[in-house]
Coordinates of C-alpha atoms in Angstrom, one line a residue:
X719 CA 159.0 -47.7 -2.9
X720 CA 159.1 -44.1 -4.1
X721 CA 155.7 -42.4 -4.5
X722 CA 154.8 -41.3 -8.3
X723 CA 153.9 -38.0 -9.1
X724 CA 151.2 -37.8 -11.9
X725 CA 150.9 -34.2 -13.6
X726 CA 153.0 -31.2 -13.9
X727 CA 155.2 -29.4 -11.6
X728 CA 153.3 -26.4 -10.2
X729 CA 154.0 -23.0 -11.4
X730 CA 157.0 -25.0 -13.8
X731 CA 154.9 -24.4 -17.2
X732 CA 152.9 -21.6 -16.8
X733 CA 149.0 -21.8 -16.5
X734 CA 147.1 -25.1 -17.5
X735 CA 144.4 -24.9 -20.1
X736 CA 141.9 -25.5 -17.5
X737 CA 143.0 -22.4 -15.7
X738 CA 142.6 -20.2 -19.1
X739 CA 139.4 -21.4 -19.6
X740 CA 138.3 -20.5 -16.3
X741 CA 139.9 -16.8 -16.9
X742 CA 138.2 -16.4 -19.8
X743 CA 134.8 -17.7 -18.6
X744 CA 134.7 -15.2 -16.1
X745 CA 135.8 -12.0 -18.2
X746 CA 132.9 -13.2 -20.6
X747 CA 130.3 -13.7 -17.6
X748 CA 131.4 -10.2 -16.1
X749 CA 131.3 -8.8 -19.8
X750 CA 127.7 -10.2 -20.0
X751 CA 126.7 -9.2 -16.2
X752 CA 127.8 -5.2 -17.2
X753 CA 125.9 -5.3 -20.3
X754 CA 122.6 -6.8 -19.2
X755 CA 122.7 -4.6 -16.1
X756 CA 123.2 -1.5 -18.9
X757 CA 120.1 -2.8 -20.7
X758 CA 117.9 -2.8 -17.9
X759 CA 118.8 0.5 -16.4
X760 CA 117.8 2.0 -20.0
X761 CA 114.6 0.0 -20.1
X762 CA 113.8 1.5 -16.5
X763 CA 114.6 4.9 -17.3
X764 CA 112.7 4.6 -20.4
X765 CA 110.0 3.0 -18.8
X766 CA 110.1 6.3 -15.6
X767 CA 110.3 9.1 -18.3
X768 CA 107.6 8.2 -21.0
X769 CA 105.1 8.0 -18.2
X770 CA 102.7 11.3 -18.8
X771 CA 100.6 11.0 -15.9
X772 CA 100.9 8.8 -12.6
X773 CA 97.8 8.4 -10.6
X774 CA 96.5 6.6 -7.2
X775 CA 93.7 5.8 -5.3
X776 CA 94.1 8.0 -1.9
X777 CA 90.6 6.1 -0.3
X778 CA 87.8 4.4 -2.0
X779 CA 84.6 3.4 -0.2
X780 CA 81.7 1.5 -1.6
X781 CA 78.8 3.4 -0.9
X782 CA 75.6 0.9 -1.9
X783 CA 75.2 -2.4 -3.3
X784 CA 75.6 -0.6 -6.9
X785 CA 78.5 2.2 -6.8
X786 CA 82.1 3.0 -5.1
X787 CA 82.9 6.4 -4.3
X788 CA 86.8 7.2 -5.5
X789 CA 89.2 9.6 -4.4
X790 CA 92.0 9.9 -6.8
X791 CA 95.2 12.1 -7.0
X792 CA 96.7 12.4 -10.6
X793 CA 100.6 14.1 -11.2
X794 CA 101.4 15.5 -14.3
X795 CA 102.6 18.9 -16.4
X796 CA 100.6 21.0 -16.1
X797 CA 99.0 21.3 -19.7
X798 CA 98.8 17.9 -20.1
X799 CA 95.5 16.0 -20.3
X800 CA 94.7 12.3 -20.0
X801 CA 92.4 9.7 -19.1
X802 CA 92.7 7.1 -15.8
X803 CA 91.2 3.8 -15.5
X804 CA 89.4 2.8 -12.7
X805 CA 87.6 -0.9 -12.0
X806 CA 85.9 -2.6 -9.0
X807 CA 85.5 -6.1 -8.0
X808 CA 83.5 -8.2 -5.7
X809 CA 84.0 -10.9 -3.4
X810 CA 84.7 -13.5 -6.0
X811 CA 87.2 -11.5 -8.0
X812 CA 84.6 -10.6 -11.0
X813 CA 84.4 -7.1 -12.3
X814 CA 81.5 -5.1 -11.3
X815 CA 82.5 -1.5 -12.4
X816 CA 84.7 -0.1 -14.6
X817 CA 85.3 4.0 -15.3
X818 CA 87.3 6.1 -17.6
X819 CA 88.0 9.4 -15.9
X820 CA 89.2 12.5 -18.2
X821 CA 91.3 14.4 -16.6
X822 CA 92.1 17.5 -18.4
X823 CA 92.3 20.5 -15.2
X824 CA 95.2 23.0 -15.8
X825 CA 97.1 21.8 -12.4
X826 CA 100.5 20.0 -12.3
X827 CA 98.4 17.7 -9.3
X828 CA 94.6 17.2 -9.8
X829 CA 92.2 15.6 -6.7
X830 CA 89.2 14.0 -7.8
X831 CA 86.3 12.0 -6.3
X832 CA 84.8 9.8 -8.8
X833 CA 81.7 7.4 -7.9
X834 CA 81.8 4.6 -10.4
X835 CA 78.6 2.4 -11.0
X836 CA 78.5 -0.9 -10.2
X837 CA 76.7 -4.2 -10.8
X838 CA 76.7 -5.5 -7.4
X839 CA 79.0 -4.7 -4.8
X840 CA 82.1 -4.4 -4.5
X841 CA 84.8 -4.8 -2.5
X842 CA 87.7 -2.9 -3.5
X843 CA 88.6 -0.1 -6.2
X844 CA 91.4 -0.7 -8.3
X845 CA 93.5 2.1 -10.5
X846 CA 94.0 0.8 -13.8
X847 CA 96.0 2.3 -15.1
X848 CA 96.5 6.5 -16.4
X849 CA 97.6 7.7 -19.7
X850 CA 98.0 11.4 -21.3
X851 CA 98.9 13.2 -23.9
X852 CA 99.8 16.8 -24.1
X853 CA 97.2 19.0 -24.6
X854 CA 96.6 20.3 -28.3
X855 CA 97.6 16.2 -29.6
X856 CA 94.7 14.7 -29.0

């Protein structure tokens, strides 16, 4: 008995529809992969360049039961002006000091020690976060 063949000769008709699909599913997925890779790249450089002033704790040591003593480095132009955040915590996670440091010297990098009050104490020193604006806006 002679074996039957189900389906089309290969390569006889040209591509099935299954294989177009496939083709076209993978120009619209790399289409799709370019153009959210584009978008995020913009968002990141966005992100990099509208930041005014970056900060960060160089040491931080808590010196009693109510305050933390803060060295901070801040980077920015140098006629900018701005304000960092800074917060301690204790041992359970709760805030026990906050401090909004001004930061307005005429250097392109400013060092500053900072003791910031507490509540009880604490067990780390955390930088917020800094923003700025150029001097004369605000």
């Amino acid at each position: 008995m002679a074996a039957v063949r189900e389906g089309l000769p290969d390569g006889r008709y040209g591509r099935s529809a299954d294989q177009r699909a496939d083709r076209k599913l993978k120009v619209i997925g790399a289409v799709l992969g370019v153009v959210l890779l584009g978008v995020v790249g913009w968002l990141g450089v966005s992100y990099i360049s509208g930041q005014d002033l970056s900060g960060r704790i160089i040491t931080w040591e808590a010196v009693s039961d109510h305050a933390v003593k803060v060295h901070l480095e801040v980077v920015k132009d140098k006629d900018d002006t701005g304000v960092c955040t800074l917060r301690s915590q204790a041992t359970d996670g709760s805030e026990v000091g906050r401090k909004d440091i001004t930061i307005d010297q005429r250097a392109g990098q400013v060092d500053t020690e900072v003791t910031v009050r507490t509540t009880k104490r604490a067990t780390n020193a955390i930088l917020v976060g800094c923003t700025g604006a150029p001097a004369g806006n605000g």
